[in-house]
Amino acid sequence: MTTVDAAGADRYVASPPPGIRIFLLYGPDAGAVTERARVLEAVARLRDPAGGSVVRIGTDEISGNPGRLADEIFAVSLFGGEPIVTVRLSDGRVNLQPAVEPLLKQPLEQGYVIIEAGDLKNTSPLRKGVEGSGHAAAIPCYESDARGVTQQVQQQIAEAGQTIEPDALELVAGSLGGDRLVTRSEVAKLLTYAGEESPIRLEHVEAVIRDSLESRTDQIIDAAMLGRAEVLEASLERLRLDGSSPSALAAQALRHLLTLHGLRTEMETGARARDVVSRARPPIFFKRRGAVEETLSRWSLPDLRRARSIVGEAVSTARRQPALEMPAVSDALYRIAGFARRAGRGR
């Protein structure tokens, strides 16, 4: 049985045991799944004197032909090198176990199988099969907590030979979610913008990361909280066309609702919305403060808890049924917007 601790996943994929040739990457952090799959591909190619040959296939190519995976592994590459087959499990309803099971019965003598999956339960046949094999590894990929995001940002900035001021680091880490690829992409933009200016300062972060994230998530969340259905509809359509992650949006909405709950709790002692927003930590981006103040003045603590429950249900549905990810998250936000309008909160 080979299971990998989530905290040690990065170390493991950077140097997996030579006898392990089948890897299952699973969990809610799609960015970490993708990033670690690319690392494993690179490691496999380095270990092959001929450089390896990467083949990426989708579940639609395997679901009707379970033998396709074994055919790819045992095929002789025209370009030389061992086959490195990466399978992206895009539909959680597809059972990949029949395709993988024959390869789990005995150690592979050639080739590598790397499976990119979503958030699999411990009862998943695929996960159980891989975890029960002595020559395959199941690698969990969970979203980073605040500390993990901070460490990732610091490491990426240091690797670029840059430094960052403490308040700027706090805003970066507080603005980004736990998805590793999103974090890496946003920090890369920040580094490009800052150029040779060092250290990276708060104004750099506000000019790059917060502006970028605002267009992607803040506008959607604020439209829902203020009952602005037309803005919400248009923003969700852009999200769909951009191919952005609805689950990442839902996670950001949950974090924002937690922030709102904390700020609203302060207001219960008599503080004004403007005051609690101005001293919020991590800082609230100045372009968004008006919307947050308006939201706080209109939503009570019980109503905020209700909104959190609605979004939480959507997150659970998306994890159980990835095919319903977009409908579940969209429906949750429309419900919140409708609740805001009916309660007289929308404009």
Short mmCIF file of C-alpha atoms in Angstrom, two decimals:
data_model
loop_
_atom_site.label_atom_id
_atom_site.label_comp_id
_atom_site.label_asym_id
_atom_site.label_seq_id
_atom_site.Cartn_x
_atom_site.Cartn_y
_atom_site.Cartn_z
CA MET A 1 0.00 0.00 0.00
CA THR A 2 1.43 3.38 -1.05
CA THR A 3 -0.25 6.55 0.18
CA VAL A 4 1.39 9.93 0.29
CA ASP A 5 0.87 12.47 3.04
CA ALA A 6 -0.57 15.72 1.65
CA ALA A 7 2.08 17.80 3.41
CA GLY A 8 4.87 15.82 1.73
CA ALA A 9 3.34 15.63 -1.75
CA ASP A 10 5.73 18.12 -3.36
CA ARG A 11 8.78 16.29 -2.03
CA TYR A 12 7.36 12.97 -3.17
CA VAL A 13 6.63 13.97 -6.78
CA ALA A 14 10.06 15.58 -7.08
CA SER A 15 11.73 12.26 -6.24
CA PRO A 16 9.33 9.28 -6.30
CA PRO A 17 10.65 5.77 -5.58
CA PRO A 18 12.00 4.12 -8.75
CA GLY A 19 9.61 1.18 -8.41
CA ILE A 20 6.52 3.38 -8.51
CA ARG A 21 5.31 3.94 -12.07
CA ILE A 22 1.59 4.60 -11.61
CA PHE A 23 0.50 7.83 -9.96
CA LEU A 24 -2.97 9.05 -9.06
CA LEU A 25 -3.21 12.77 -8.31
CA TYR A 26 -6.55 13.69 -6.77
CA GLY A 27 -8.18 16.39 -4.67
CA PRO A 28 -10.00 19.73 -4.83
CA ASP A 29 -6.93 21.76 -5.84
CA ALA A 30 -6.99 21.35 -9.62
CA GLY A 31 -3.95 23.59 -9.93
CA ALA A 32 -1.85 21.37 -7.67
CA VAL A 33 -3.05 18.28 -9.55
CA THR A 34 -1.93 19.75 -12.88
CA GLU A 35 1.33 21.18 -11.56
CA ARG A 36 2.38 17.94 -9.88
CA ALA A 37 1.47 15.94 -12.97
CA ARG A 38 3.85 18.09 -15.01
CA VAL A 39 6.58 17.55 -12.40
CA LEU A 40 6.09 13.78 -12.57
CA GLU A 41 6.28 13.88 -16.37
CA ALA A 42 9.56 15.78 -16.14
CA VAL A 43 10.98 13.33 -13.59
CA ALA A 44 9.99 10.37 -15.76
CA ARG A 45 11.68 11.90 -18.80
CA LEU A 46 14.86 12.60 -16.86
CA ARG A 47 15.02 9.00 -15.65
CA ASP A 48 14.75 7.64 -19.19
CA PRO A 49 18.05 7.86 -21.12
CA ALA A 50 16.03 8.26 -24.31
CA GLY A 51 14.02 11.11 -22.85
CA GLY A 52 10.62 9.46 -22.64
CA SER A 53 7.58 10.15 -24.79
CA VAL A 54 4.59 11.93 -23.24
CA VAL A 55 1.10 11.01 -24.40
CA ARG A 56 -1.91 12.80 -22.91
CA ILE A 57 -5.36 11.29 -23.32
CA GLY A 58 -8.82 12.11 -21.98
CA THR A 59 -11.31 9.86 -20.27
CA ASP A 60 -13.56 10.02 -23.34
CA GLU A 61 -10.86 8.08 -25.19
CA ILE A 62 -10.75 5.38 -22.52
CA SER A 63 -14.33 5.06 -21.23
CA GLY A 64 -15.43 3.08 -24.29
CA ASN A 65 -12.10 1.29 -24.69
CA PRO A 66 -10.54 0.35 -21.31
CA GLY A 67 -7.69 -1.47 -23.07
CA ARG A 68 -6.45 1.78 -24.62
CA LEU A 69 -4.37 2.64 -21.55
CA ALA A 70 -2.48 -0.67 -21.56
CA ASP A 71 -2.00 -0.38 -25.33
CA GLU A 72 -0.33 3.00 -24.88
CA ILE A 73 1.94 1.72 -22.10
CA PHE A 74 3.14 -1.34 -23.98
CA ALA A 75 3.39 0.31 -27.39
CA VAL A 76 6.80 0.83 -28.95
CA SER A 77 7.34 4.54 -29.43
CA LEU A 78 8.40 5.67 -32.90
CA PHE A 79 10.38 8.44 -31.26
CA GLY A 80 12.16 6.25 -28.71
CA GLY A 81 11.93 6.42 -24.97
CA GLU A 82 9.48 4.96 -22.50
CA PRO A 83 5.81 5.94 -22.83
CA ILE A 84 4.61 8.43 -20.22
CA VAL A 85 0.82 8.36 -20.37
CA THR A 86 -1.11 11.10 -18.61
CA VAL A 87 -4.87 10.65 -18.27
CA ARG A 88 -7.07 13.58 -17.32
CA LEU A 89 -10.22 12.40 -15.53
CA SER A 90 -12.46 15.26 -16.66
CA ASP A 91 -15.77 13.58 -15.83
CA GLY A 92 -16.13 12.28 -12.27
CA ARG A 93 -18.83 9.86 -13.38
CA VAL A 94 -16.39 7.86 -15.51
CA ASN A 95 -14.97 4.82 -13.71
CA LEU A 96 -11.35 4.55 -14.83
CA GLN A 97 -10.64 1.53 -12.64
CA PRO A 98 -11.29 -1.11 -15.37
CA ALA A 99 -8.57 0.53 -17.49
CA VAL A 100 -6.09 0.85 -14.63
CA GLU A 101 -6.72 -2.45 -12.81
CA PRO A 102 -4.75 -4.71 -15.21
CA LEU A 103 -1.69 -2.48 -14.75
CA LEU A 104 -1.92 -2.68 -10.97
CA LYS A 105 -1.59 -6.46 -10.79
CA GLN A 106 2.16 -6.51 -11.26
CA PRO A 107 4.94 -3.91 -11.39
CA LEU A 108 5.33 -2.10 -14.70
CA GLU A 109 8.67 -2.80 -16.35
CA GLN A 110 8.35 0.14 -18.70
CA GLY A 111 6.37 3.34 -18.95
CA TYR A 112 4.55 5.56 -16.50
CA VAL A 113 0.87 6.26 -15.89
CA ILE A 114 -0.08 9.63 -14.41
CA ILE A 115 -3.76 10.20 -13.65
CA GLU A 116 -5.14 13.69 -13.02
CA ALA A 117 -8.40 13.35 -11.11
CA GLY A 118 -10.75 15.53 -9.10
CA ASP A 119 -11.79 15.20 -5.48
CA LEU A 120 -12.21 11.43 -5.09
CA LYS A 121 -13.86 9.93 -2.02
CA ASN A 122 -12.01 7.20 -0.15
CA THR A 123 -14.65 4.79 -1.47
CA SER A 124 -13.74 5.53 -5.10
CA PRO A 125 -12.80 2.26 -6.88
CA LEU A 126 -9.91 4.01 -8.62
CA ARG A 127 -8.52 5.49 -5.43
CA LYS A 128 -8.95 2.24 -3.51
CA GLY A 129 -7.25 0.28 -6.28
CA VAL A 130 -4.23 2.56 -6.44
CA GLU A 131 -3.90 2.86 -2.66
CA GLY A 132 -4.01 -0.92 -2.36
CA SER A 133 -1.20 -1.46 -4.85
CA GLY A 134 2.42 -1.74 -3.81
CA HIS A 135 3.74 -0.19 -7.01
CA ALA A 136 1.35 2.74 -7.45
CA ALA A 137 0.91 5.92 -5.44
CA ALA A 138 -2.15 7.99 -4.55
CA ILE A 139 -1.17 11.63 -4.03
CA PRO A 140 -3.70 14.00 -2.42
CA CYS A 141 -3.82 17.62 -3.61
CA TYR A 142 -5.57 19.93 -1.20
CA GLU A 143 -5.78 23.70 -1.43
CA SER A 144 -3.19 25.53 0.61
CA ASP A 145 -4.21 27.26 3.81
CA ALA A 146 -3.22 30.88 4.41
CA ARG A 147 0.21 29.84 5.67
CA GLY A 148 0.80 27.59 2.69
CA VAL A 149 -0.16 30.34 0.24
CA THR A 150 2.20 32.75 1.97
CA GLN A 151 5.05 30.24 1.77
CA GLN A 152 4.40 29.58 -1.92
CA VAL A 153 4.39 33.31 -2.71
CA GLN A 154 7.59 33.90 -0.74
CA GLN A 155 9.35 30.99 -2.43
CA GLN A 156 8.37 32.05 -5.94
CA ILE A 157 9.44 35.64 -5.33
CA ALA A 158 12.75 34.53 -3.80
CA GLU A 159 13.43 32.20 -6.74
CA ALA A 160 13.05 35.22 -9.02
CA GLY A 161 15.68 37.07 -7.00
CA GLN A 162 13.13 39.53 -5.64
CA THR A 163 11.92 40.57 -2.20
CA ILE A 164 8.53 41.79 -0.98
CA GLU A 165 7.49 44.10 1.81
CA PRO A 166 5.43 42.53 4.66
CA ASP A 167 2.19 44.45 3.98
CA ALA A 168 2.43 43.64 0.27
CA LEU A 169 2.96 39.95 1.06
CA GLU A 170 -0.04 40.01 3.39
CA LEU A 171 -2.25 41.45 0.65
CA VAL A 172 -1.02 38.96 -1.95
CA ALA A 173 -1.62 35.95 0.30
CA GLY A 174 -4.98 37.28 1.47
CA SER A 175 -6.17 37.97 -2.06
CA LEU A 176 -5.29 34.62 -3.57
CA GLY A 177 -7.06 31.35 -2.93
CA GLY A 178 -5.43 28.00 -2.33
CA ASP A 179 -5.16 26.94 -5.98
CA ARG A 180 -1.45 26.60 -6.73
CA LEU A 181 -1.57 27.34 -10.45
CA VAL A 182 -3.69 30.46 -9.97
CA THR A 183 -1.27 31.65 -7.29
CA ARG A 184 1.76 30.94 -9.47
CA SER A 185 0.21 32.74 -12.43
CA GLU A 186 -0.74 35.84 -10.43
CA VAL A 187 2.67 36.08 -8.75
CA ALA A 188 4.34 35.77 -12.16
CA LYS A 189 2.30 38.77 -13.34
CA LEU A 190 3.34 40.66 -10.22
CA LEU A 191 7.02 39.91 -10.83
CA THR A 192 6.76 41.05 -14.44
CA TYR A 193 5.04 44.28 -13.42
CA ALA A 194 7.53 45.08 -10.66
CA GLY A 195 10.46 44.39 -12.96
CA GLU A 196 13.72 45.47 -11.35
CA GLU A 197 12.00 47.57 -8.70
CA SER A 198 12.76 46.00 -5.34
CA PRO A 199 11.29 45.30 -2.92
CA ILE A 200 7.80 44.63 -4.27
CA ARG A 201 5.48 47.14 -2.59
CA LEU A 202 1.79 47.43 -1.82
CA GLU A 203 1.12 49.59 -4.89
CA HIS A 204 2.55 46.87 -7.14
CA VAL A 205 0.16 44.33 -5.66
CA GLU A 206 -2.86 46.62 -5.90
CA ALA A 207 -2.06 47.44 -9.52
CA VAL A 208 -1.71 43.83 -10.63
CA ILE A 209 -3.14 41.07 -8.48
CA ARG A 210 -6.14 42.75 -6.94
CA ASP A 211 -7.21 44.27 -10.27
CA SER A 212 -6.92 40.88 -11.93
CA LEU A 213 -8.81 39.01 -9.25
CA GLU A 214 -11.49 41.70 -8.97
CA SER A 215 -12.50 41.20 -12.57
CA ARG A 216 -12.64 37.45 -12.05
CA THR A 217 -14.38 37.01 -8.71
CA ASP A 218 -15.08 40.14 -6.71
CA GLN A 219 -17.54 41.57 -9.20
CA ILE A 220 -19.48 38.31 -9.28
CA ILE A 221 -19.62 37.95 -5.50
CA ASP A 222 -20.55 41.58 -4.91
CA ALA A 223 -23.27 41.42 -7.56
CA ALA A 224 -24.81 38.44 -5.77
CA MET A 225 -24.58 40.01 -2.31
CA LEU A 226 -26.20 43.24 -3.55
CA GLY A 227 -28.90 41.55 -5.62
CA ARG A 228 -27.67 42.85 -8.96
CA ALA A 229 -28.92 40.04 -11.18
CA GLU A 230 -27.96 41.51 -14.56
CA VAL A 231 -24.37 42.14 -13.50
CA LEU A 232 -24.22 38.67 -11.97
CA GLU A 233 -25.50 37.01 -15.14
CA ALA A 234 -23.03 38.83 -17.39
CA SER A 235 -20.10 38.15 -15.04
CA LEU A 236 -20.91 34.44 -14.76
CA GLU A 237 -21.08 34.18 -18.54
CA ARG A 238 -17.60 35.73 -18.82
CA LEU A 239 -16.38 33.25 -16.21
CA ARG A 240 -17.75 30.38 -18.27
CA LEU A 241 -16.23 31.66 -21.51
CA ASP A 242 -12.85 32.23 -19.85
CA GLY A 243 -12.82 28.64 -18.63
CA SER A 244 -12.21 29.77 -15.06
CA SER A 245 -12.95 27.42 -12.17
CA PRO A 246 -16.44 27.75 -10.64
CA SER A 247 -15.17 25.90 -7.55
CA ALA A 248 -12.44 28.50 -7.09
CA LEU A 249 -15.12 31.19 -7.29
CA ALA A 250 -17.21 29.37 -4.68
CA ALA A 251 -14.21 29.01 -2.39
CA GLN A 252 -13.50 32.73 -2.75
CA ALA A 253 -17.17 33.48 -1.98
CA LEU A 254 -16.96 31.40 1.19
CA ARG A 255 -13.84 33.23 2.31
CA HIS A 256 -15.49 36.58 1.61
CA LEU A 257 -18.59 35.56 3.57
CA LEU A 258 -16.40 34.61 6.52
CA THR A 259 -14.75 38.03 6.31
CA LEU A 260 -18.14 39.74 6.12
CA HIS A 261 -19.33 37.76 9.14
CA GLY A 262 -16.34 38.89 11.17
CA LEU A 263 -16.75 42.53 10.13
CA ARG A 264 -20.49 42.46 10.76
CA THR A 265 -19.82 41.03 14.23
CA GLU A 266 -17.67 44.09 14.94
CA MET A 267 -20.53 46.33 13.81
CA GLU A 268 -22.83 44.70 16.37
CA THR A 269 -20.79 46.51 19.03
CA GLY A 270 -21.62 49.86 17.46
CA ALA A 271 -18.78 50.28 14.94
CA ARG A 272 -19.54 51.81 11.54
CA ALA A 273 -19.18 49.83 8.32
CA ARG A 274 -16.60 52.29 6.98
CA ASP A 275 -14.45 51.92 10.09
CA VAL A 276 -14.43 48.11 10.21
CA VAL A 277 -13.66 47.93 6.48
CA SER A 278 -10.78 50.40 6.73
CA ARG A 279 -9.04 48.37 9.44
CA ALA A 280 -9.78 44.91 8.03
CA ARG A 281 -6.89 42.44 7.82
CA PRO A 282 -5.92 41.36 5.25
CA PRO A 283 -6.70 44.78 3.74
CA ILE A 284 -9.75 45.12 1.49
CA PHE A 285 -8.80 46.50 -1.91
CA PHE A 286 -9.73 50.17 -2.06
CA LYS A 287 -11.81 49.79 -5.25
CA ARG A 288 -14.00 47.25 -3.49
CA ARG A 289 -14.52 48.98 -0.16
CA GLY A 290 -17.72 50.76 -1.19
CA ALA A 291 -19.41 47.50 -2.19
CA VAL A 292 -18.28 45.80 1.03
CA GLU A 293 -19.56 48.69 3.16
CA GLU A 294 -22.91 48.55 1.37
CA THR A 295 -23.12 44.79 1.84
CA LEU A 296 -22.36 45.09 5.56
CA SER A 297 -25.03 47.73 6.03
CA ARG A 298 -27.66 45.50 4.43
CA TRP A 299 -26.88 41.97 5.63
CA SER A 300 -27.49 40.76 9.18
CA LEU A 301 -25.44 38.03 10.86
CA PRO A 302 -28.21 35.38 10.49
CA ASP A 303 -28.55 36.23 6.79
CA LEU A 304 -24.80 35.97 6.25
CA ARG A 305 -24.84 32.54 7.88
CA ARG A 306 -27.64 31.52 5.53
CA ALA A 307 -25.62 32.69 2.53
CA ARG A 308 -22.61 30.69 3.74
CA SER A 309 -24.79 27.60 3.98
CA ILE A 310 -26.04 28.08 0.41
CA VAL A 311 -22.52 28.39 -0.99
CA GLY A 312 -21.30 25.51 1.17
CA GLU A 313 -23.97 23.26 -0.33
CA ALA A 314 -22.81 24.24 -3.82
CA VAL A 315 -19.20 23.39 -2.97
CA SER A 316 -20.28 19.96 -1.70
CA THR A 317 -22.32 19.30 -4.84
CA ALA A 318 -19.43 20.32 -7.10
CA ARG A 319 -17.08 17.94 -5.28
CA ARG A 320 -19.51 15.02 -5.46
CA GLN A 321 -20.52 15.65 -9.05
CA PRO A 322 -17.88 17.60 -11.01
CA ALA A 323 -20.14 17.72 -14.06
CA LEU A 324 -22.56 19.91 -12.07
CA GLU A 325 -19.85 22.30 -10.85
CA MET A 326 -20.91 25.34 -12.90
CA PRO A 327 -24.69 24.90 -12.47
CA ALA A 328 -24.35 24.34 -8.70
CA VAL A 329 -22.18 27.41 -8.10
CA SER A 330 -24.24 29.63 -10.41
CA ASP A 331 -27.49 28.53 -8.77
CA ALA A 332 -26.11 29.31 -5.32
CA LEU A 333 -25.14 32.84 -6.34
CA TYR A 334 -28.50 33.44 -8.03
CA ARG A 335 -30.25 32.28 -4.86
CA ILE A 336 -28.23 34.75 -2.81
CA ALA A 337 -29.00 37.55 -5.28
CA GLY A 338 -32.69 36.66 -5.21
CA PHE A 339 -32.68 36.64 -1.44
CA ALA A 340 -31.04 40.07 -1.45
CA ARG A 341 -33.66 41.49 -3.81
CA ARG A 342 -36.62 40.00 -1.97
CA ALA A 343 -35.33 41.34 1.31
CA GLY A 344 -35.12 44.82 -0.18
CA ARG A 345 -31.32 44.82 -0.22
CA GLY A 346 -30.79 45.04 -3.96
CA ARG A 347 -30.89 48.29 -5.83
#
